[in-house]
Amino acid sequence: MTSARGVNNFSGEIIMYVEMDFNSFPESALGRISGNNLPRGGAVLSDKVCELLNNIPDCVLMLNSRQEAIFGNSSMLDFLGCEKSSSLNSRKFGDILSCVNAKKAPGGCGTSDRCSRCMAFQAFEEARKNHKATVEYTLARPGMEDTIFQLWAIPMTLDGNYYVKIILRDISELKQKQTLEHLFMKDMADMAHALQHKLDLARQNPFNREKMFDDIYSLTGEINELIQSEQDLLAAEENRLEPQPSDINSYCELQNASRDFKPHLDQSEKNIQVKEDSDKVFFQCDKRLLKQVLRQMLRNALEATPPGETVRAECI
């Protein structure tokens, strides 16, 4: 028995299903059915719909009411390193993506004590209520960097059967860019505050203005360097940055990086100290990029250090 029907989902797309009774087909006929079939679910996406979904650049995964996959488009297969969509059949969402929490749970995806806090799980539960859900989902996999997705869960019902179309868009680079922009604005605000503080001191203490003006000049130089480093990052993201290697002394670079933070430590009651017996390593590197890395490392250390404590830096 075969019947076909179209469903208009929330995004206005037309999804075609072919309902088939596999018991009514001889084994030879089943062999000619598209590799996207799902014998356990009893639903087969038409070849035309599979072609349309495969042309979507985002990852698309079709799930049944048990959170089991019935189809993954080409982008999904490329992300997973699979050749055929049929290899995903009857596997749950987290198991397909090799989620670290699903691997730890004896029952796989949905059975870990952390699954209730998973944004993908919450989106799926929202779709159960016939509501379209959009969330940010962070995929943690063993031995790999986390991947951040924008995830859409779109519910569909056909002849009493429940389905969810999952769309995944990798936004890891976008989130990283937003983080860098946030750090840039934070650094600019800190430097502007330090500059204002030095100007106030110079106004209140006219007898020490020469020293204050030296500090102000140094701060304005740092602001220019910070703006240049942000421009370098943008150029690197667009593959426009040309590295400029130069001879580097690790001890000197640590000293310079720690010295750059000195004007910002006056009111934090924290300190940075470069160990005198630190190894002096000589190598070639782009000094601009190295300085950015060192600044970020020292910033992270200072933020994690309580007032009154000292951050000690060394090269080993």
CSV table of C-alpha atoms in Angstrom, one decimal:
chain,number,residue,atom,x,y,z
A,1,MET,CA,0.0,0.0,0.0
A,2,THR,CA,1.4,3.4,-1.0
A,3,SER,CA,0.1,6.9,-0.5
A,4,ALA,CA,1.7,10.3,-1.0
A,5,ARG,CA,1.0,13.6,0.7
A,6,GLY,CA,2.5,17.1,1.0
A,7,VAL,CA,3.1,19.1,4.1
A,8,ASN,CA,3.5,22.8,4.3
A,9,ASN,CA,5.8,23.4,7.3
A,10,PHE,CA,6.4,26.6,9.3
A,11,SER,CA,9.0,27.9,6.9
A,12,GLY,CA,6.7,27.7,3.9
A,13,GLU,CA,8.6,24.7,2.4
A,14,ILE,CA,6.7,21.8,0.9
A,15,ILE,CA,7.8,18.4,2.3
A,16,MET,CA,6.6,15.3,0.5
A,17,TYR,CA,6.3,12.0,2.2
A,18,VAL,CA,5.5,8.6,0.7
A,19,GLU,CA,3.8,6.2,3.1
A,20,MET,CA,4.7,2.6,2.2
A,21,ASP,CA,3.9,-0.8,3.7
A,22,PHE,CA,7.2,-2.6,3.4
A,23,ASN,CA,5.6,-5.9,4.1
A,24,SER,CA,3.7,-5.7,0.8
A,25,PHE,CA,6.9,-5.5,-1.2
A,26,PRO,CA,9.1,-8.4,-2.3
A,27,GLU,CA,12.8,-8.2,-1.1
A,28,SER,CA,13.9,-7.5,-4.7
A,29,ALA,CA,11.6,-4.4,-4.8
A,30,LEU,CA,12.9,-3.1,-1.4
A,31,GLY,CA,16.4,-3.2,-2.8
A,32,ARG,CA,15.4,-0.6,-5.5
A,33,ILE,CA,14.0,1.9,-3.0
A,34,SER,CA,16.1,5.0,-2.3
A,35,GLY,CA,18.9,4.6,0.2
A,36,ASN,CA,17.1,7.2,2.3
A,37,ASN,CA,14.4,4.8,3.4
A,38,LEU,CA,13.6,3.9,7.0
A,39,PRO,CA,12.0,0.4,7.3
A,40,ARG,CA,11.3,0.9,11.0
A,41,GLY,CA,9.7,4.3,10.6
A,42,GLY,CA,7.6,3.4,7.6
A,43,ALA,CA,8.3,6.7,5.9
A,44,VAL,CA,10.4,7.4,2.8
A,45,LEU,CA,11.2,10.9,1.5
A,46,SER,CA,10.7,11.3,-2.2
A,47,ASP,CA,13.8,11.6,-4.3
A,48,LYS,CA,12.8,15.1,-5.3
A,49,VAL,CA,12.5,16.2,-1.7
A,50,CYS,CA,15.9,14.6,-0.9
A,51,GLU,CA,17.4,16.5,-3.8
A,52,LEU,CA,15.9,19.8,-2.5
A,53,LEU,CA,17.2,19.2,1.0
A,54,ASN,CA,20.6,18.2,-0.3
A,55,ASN,CA,20.8,21.6,-2.0
A,56,ILE,CA,20.4,23.4,1.3
A,57,PRO,CA,23.9,24.6,2.5
A,58,ASP,CA,22.9,24.1,6.2
A,59,CYS,CA,22.9,20.7,7.9
A,60,VAL,CA,19.4,19.2,7.8
A,61,LEU,CA,18.3,16.1,9.9
A,62,MET,CA,14.8,14.6,9.8
A,63,LEU,CA,13.7,12.9,13.0
A,64,ASN,CA,10.7,10.8,14.0
A,65,SER,CA,8.9,10.9,17.3
A,66,ARG,CA,11.5,8.8,19.0
A,67,GLN,CA,14.3,11.3,18.0
A,68,GLU,CA,15.5,8.8,15.5
A,69,ALA,CA,16.9,10.0,12.2
A,70,ILE,CA,15.1,9.2,8.9
A,71,PHE,CA,17.2,11.4,6.7
A,72,GLY,CA,20.3,13.6,6.6
A,73,ASN,CA,21.1,15.9,3.8
A,74,SER,CA,24.5,16.2,2.0
A,75,SER,CA,25.8,19.0,4.3
A,76,MET,CA,24.9,16.8,7.3
A,77,LEU,CA,26.7,13.8,5.8
A,78,ASP,CA,29.8,16.0,5.0
A,79,PHE,CA,29.9,17.2,8.6
A,80,LEU,CA,29.7,13.7,9.9
A,81,GLY,CA,32.0,12.1,7.4
A,82,CYS,CA,29.3,9.7,6.2
A,83,GLU,CA,28.6,8.6,2.6
A,84,LYS,CA,25.0,7.5,2.8
A,85,SER,CA,22.0,8.9,4.6
A,86,SER,CA,20.8,5.4,5.4
A,87,SER,CA,23.7,5.0,7.8
A,88,LEU,CA,21.9,7.5,10.1
A,89,ASN,CA,18.6,5.6,10.2
A,90,SER,CA,17.2,4.7,13.6
A,91,ARG,CA,20.0,6.5,15.4
A,92,LYS,CA,19.3,9.4,17.8
A,93,PHE,CA,20.4,13.0,17.4
A,94,GLY,CA,23.2,13.0,20.0
A,95,ASP,CA,24.4,9.6,19.0
A,96,ILE,CA,24.7,10.7,15.4
A,97,LEU,CA,26.7,13.8,16.3
A,98,SER,CA,29.0,11.9,18.7
A,99,CYS,CA,27.9,14.1,21.7
A,100,VAL,CA,30.2,13.5,24.6
A,101,ASN,CA,27.3,13.2,27.0
A,102,ALA,CA,25.5,10.7,24.8
A,103,LYS,CA,28.6,8.6,24.8
A,104,LYS,CA,28.8,8.5,28.6
A,105,ALA,CA,25.2,7.5,29.1
A,106,PRO,CA,24.3,3.8,28.9
A,107,GLY,CA,21.2,4.5,26.9
A,108,GLY,CA,22.8,7.1,24.6
A,109,CYS,CA,21.2,10.4,23.7
A,110,GLY,CA,18.5,11.6,26.0
A,111,THR,CA,19.5,9.4,29.0
A,112,SER,CA,22.4,11.4,30.4
A,113,ASP,CA,21.8,13.5,33.6
A,114,ARG,CA,22.9,16.5,31.5
A,115,CYS,CA,20.5,15.9,28.6
A,116,SER,CA,17.7,17.9,30.3
A,117,ARG,CA,19.9,21.0,30.1
A,118,CYS,CA,20.9,20.4,26.5
A,119,MET,CA,19.5,23.1,24.2
A,120,ALA,CA,18.9,20.7,21.4
A,121,PHE,CA,16.9,18.5,23.7
A,122,GLN,CA,14.9,21.5,24.9
A,123,ALA,CA,14.2,22.5,21.3
A,124,PHE,CA,13.0,19.0,20.5
A,125,GLU,CA,10.7,19.1,23.5
A,126,GLU,CA,9.3,22.5,22.4
A,127,ALA,CA,8.7,21.0,18.9
A,128,ARG,CA,6.7,18.2,20.6
A,129,LYS,CA,4.3,21.0,21.7
A,130,ASN,CA,4.0,21.9,18.0
A,131,HIS,CA,6.1,25.0,18.4
A,132,LYS,CA,9.0,26.0,16.2
A,133,ALA,CA,12.1,26.4,18.3
A,134,THR,CA,15.3,28.3,17.6
A,135,VAL,CA,18.3,27.9,20.0
A,136,GLU,CA,22.1,28.1,20.2
A,137,TYR,CA,23.4,24.6,20.6
A,138,THR,CA,27.0,23.8,21.6
A,139,LEU,CA,28.1,20.4,20.5
A,140,ALA,CA,30.9,18.9,22.7
A,141,ARG,CA,32.7,15.9,21.2
A,142,PRO,CA,35.6,13.9,22.7
A,143,GLY,CA,39.0,15.2,21.7
A,144,MET,CA,37.6,18.0,19.5
A,145,GLU,CA,36.9,21.7,19.9
A,146,ASP,CA,33.3,22.6,20.7
A,147,THR,CA,31.1,23.5,17.7
A,148,ILE,CA,28.4,26.2,18.2
A,149,PHE,CA,25.3,25.8,16.1
A,150,GLN,CA,22.2,27.9,15.5
A,151,LEU,CA,19.5,25.2,15.7
A,152,TRP,CA,16.0,25.2,14.3
A,153,ALA,CA,13.5,22.5,15.3
A,154,ILE,CA,10.4,22.6,13.1
A,155,PRO,CA,7.6,20.2,13.9
A,156,MET,CA,5.4,18.4,11.3
A,157,THR,CA,2.6,16.0,11.6
A,158,LEU,CA,1.5,13.6,8.8
A,159,ASP,CA,-1.3,11.1,9.0
A,160,GLY,CA,-1.0,11.0,12.8
A,161,ASN,CA,2.8,10.5,12.6
A,162,TYR,CA,5.1,13.1,14.2
A,163,TYR,CA,8.3,14.4,12.6
A,164,VAL,CA,10.8,17.2,13.4
A,165,LYS,CA,13.1,18.8,10.8
A,166,ILE,CA,16.3,19.9,12.5
A,167,ILE,CA,18.4,22.6,10.8
A,168,LEU,CA,21.9,23.2,12.0
A,169,ARG,CA,24.1,26.2,11.0
A,170,ASP,CA,27.6,26.4,12.3
A,171,ILE,CA,28.1,29.8,13.9
A,172,SER,CA,31.4,29.0,15.7
A,173,GLU,CA,33.4,31.6,13.8
A,174,LEU,CA,30.7,34.2,14.3
A,175,LYS,CA,30.7,33.6,18.0
A,176,GLN,CA,34.5,33.8,18.1
A,177,LYS,CA,34.3,37.1,16.2
A,178,GLN,CA,31.7,38.5,18.7
A,179,THR,CA,34.0,37.5,21.6
A,180,LEU,CA,37.0,39.3,20.0
A,181,GLU,CA,34.9,42.4,19.4
A,182,HIS,CA,33.7,42.3,23.0
A,183,LEU,CA,37.3,42.0,24.2
A,184,PHE,CA,38.3,44.9,21.9
A,185,MET,CA,35.6,47.2,23.3
A,186,LYS,CA,36.5,46.2,26.8
A,187,ASP,CA,40.2,47.0,26.2
A,188,MET,CA,39.3,50.3,24.6
A,189,ALA,CA,37.1,51.2,27.6
A,190,ASP,CA,39.9,50.2,30.1
A,191,MET,CA,42.4,52.3,28.2
A,192,ALA,CA,40.1,55.3,28.0
A,193,HIS,CA,39.4,55.0,31.7
A,194,ALA,CA,43.2,54.9,32.4
A,195,LEU,CA,43.8,57.9,30.1
A,196,GLN,CA,41.1,59.9,31.9
A,197,HIS,CA,42.6,58.9,35.3
A,198,LYS,CA,46.1,60.2,34.2
A,199,LEU,CA,44.6,63.4,32.9
A,200,ASP,CA,42.8,64.0,36.2
A,201,LEU,CA,46.1,63.4,38.1
A,202,ALA,CA,48.0,65.8,35.8
A,203,ARG,CA,45.3,68.5,36.4
A,204,GLN,CA,45.5,68.0,40.2
A,205,ASN,CA,49.3,67.7,40.4
A,206,PRO,CA,50.9,70.3,38.1
A,207,PHE,CA,54.4,69.7,39.6
A,208,ASN,CA,54.5,66.1,38.2
A,209,ARG,CA,53.0,66.8,34.8
A,210,GLU,CA,56.1,65.6,32.8
A,211,LYS,CA,55.8,62.1,34.3
A,212,MET,CA,52.0,62.1,33.7
A,213,PHE,CA,52.4,63.2,30.1
A,214,ASP,CA,54.8,60.4,29.5
A,215,ASP,CA,52.2,57.9,30.8
A,216,ILE,CA,49.5,59.6,28.7
A,217,TYR,CA,51.7,59.3,25.6
A,218,SER,CA,52.3,55.7,26.3
A,219,LEU,CA,48.6,55.0,26.7
A,220,THR,CA,47.7,56.7,23.4
A,221,GLY,CA,50.4,54.5,21.8
A,222,GLU,CA,48.7,51.4,23.2
A,223,ILE,CA,45.3,52.6,21.9
A,224,ASN,CA,46.8,52.9,18.4
A,225,GLU,CA,48.4,49.4,18.7
A,226,LEU,CA,45.0,48.0,19.9
A,227,ILE,CA,43.2,49.4,16.9
A,228,GLN,CA,45.9,48.0,14.6
A,229,SER,CA,45.7,44.6,16.2
A,230,GLU,CA,41.9,44.6,15.6
A,231,GLN,CA,42.5,45.5,12.0
A,232,ASP,CA,45.0,42.6,11.8
A,233,LEU,CA,42.5,40.2,13.1
A,234,LEU,CA,39.9,41.3,10.6
A,235,ALA,CA,42.5,40.9,7.8
A,236,ALA,CA,43.4,37.4,9.1
A,237,GLU,CA,39.8,36.3,9.0
A,238,GLU,CA,39.6,37.5,5.4
A,239,ASN,CA,42.9,35.9,4.5
A,240,ARG,CA,44.4,39.3,3.8
A,241,LEU,CA,47.0,39.3,6.6
A,242,GLU,CA,50.6,38.9,5.4
A,243,PRO,CA,52.8,37.7,8.3
A,244,GLN,CA,55.9,39.7,9.0
A,245,PRO,CA,58.3,37.4,10.8
A,246,SER,CA,61.1,39.0,12.9
A,247,ASP,CA,63.7,37.8,15.5
A,248,ILE,CA,62.1,37.3,18.9
A,249,ASN,CA,63.6,37.1,22.4
A,250,SER,CA,61.0,35.4,24.6
A,251,TYR,CA,62.1,37.1,27.8
A,252,CYS,CA,62.0,40.6,26.2
A,253,GLU,CA,58.6,40.0,24.8
A,254,LEU,CA,57.3,38.9,28.2
A,255,GLN,CA,58.8,42.0,29.8
A,256,ASN,CA,57.2,44.2,27.2
A,257,ALA,CA,53.8,42.6,27.5
A,258,SER,CA,53.8,42.9,31.3
A,259,ARG,CA,55.0,46.5,31.1
A,260,ASP,CA,52.0,47.3,28.8
A,261,PHE,CA,49.6,46.2,31.6
A,262,LYS,CA,51.3,48.3,34.3
A,263,PRO,CA,49.2,51.5,33.8
A,264,HIS,CA,46.0,49.4,34.3
A,265,LEU,CA,47.1,47.8,37.6
A,266,ASP,CA,47.1,51.0,39.8
A,267,GLN,CA,43.6,50.4,41.2
A,268,SER,CA,43.3,46.6,40.9
A,269,GLU,CA,45.9,45.8,43.6
A,270,LYS,CA,47.3,43.2,41.4
A,271,ASN,CA,50.8,42.8,39.9
A,272,ILE,CA,52.6,41.1,37.0
A,273,GLN,CA,56.1,39.7,37.5
A,274,VAL,CA,58.4,38.1,34.9
A,275,LYS,CA,60.6,35.5,36.5
A,276,GLU,CA,64.3,36.6,36.3
A,277,ASP,CA,65.4,33.0,35.6
A,278,SER,CA,62.9,32.6,32.8
A,279,ASP,CA,64.4,30.9,29.7
A,280,LYS,CA,65.5,33.2,26.9
A,281,VAL,CA,64.3,31.5,23.7
A,282,PHE,CA,65.2,33.0,20.4
A,283,PHE,CA,62.9,32.3,17.4
A,284,GLN,CA,61.1,34.0,14.5
A,285,CYS,CA,57.5,35.1,14.6
A,286,ASP,CA,55.2,37.9,13.7
A,287,LYS,CA,55.6,40.2,16.6
A,288,ARG,CA,52.2,41.8,16.2
A,289,LEU,CA,50.4,38.4,16.5
A,290,LEU,CA,52.6,37.2,19.3
A,291,LYS,CA,51.9,40.4,21.3
A,292,GLN,CA,48.1,39.8,20.9
A,293,VAL,CA,48.5,36.2,22.2
A,294,LEU,CA,50.6,37.3,25.2
A,295,ARG,CA,48.2,40.1,26.0
A,296,GLN,CA,45.2,37.7,26.0
A,297,MET,CA,47.1,35.2,28.2
A,298,LEU,CA,48.0,37.9,30.8
A,299,ARG,CA,44.5,39.3,30.7
A,300,ASN,CA,43.0,35.9,31.5
A,301,ALA,CA,45.5,35.4,34.3
A,302,LEU,CA,44.7,38.8,35.8
A,303,GLU,CA,41.0,38.2,35.7
A,304,ALA,CA,41.4,34.9,37.5
A,305,THR,CA,43.8,36.5,40.1
A,306,PRO,CA,42.3,37.9,43.4
A,307,PRO,CA,43.3,41.5,44.5
A,308,GLY,CA,46.7,41.6,46.2
A,309,GLU,CA,48.1,38.7,44.3
A,310,THR,CA,50.8,38.5,41.6
A,311,VAL,CA,50.7,37.0,38.2
A,312,ARG,CA,54.1,35.4,37.4
A,313,ALA,CA,55.1,34.9,33.8
A,314,GLU,CA,57.9,32.8,32.4
A,315,CYS,CA,59.1,31.0,29.3
A,316,ILE,CA,60.0,27.3,29.8
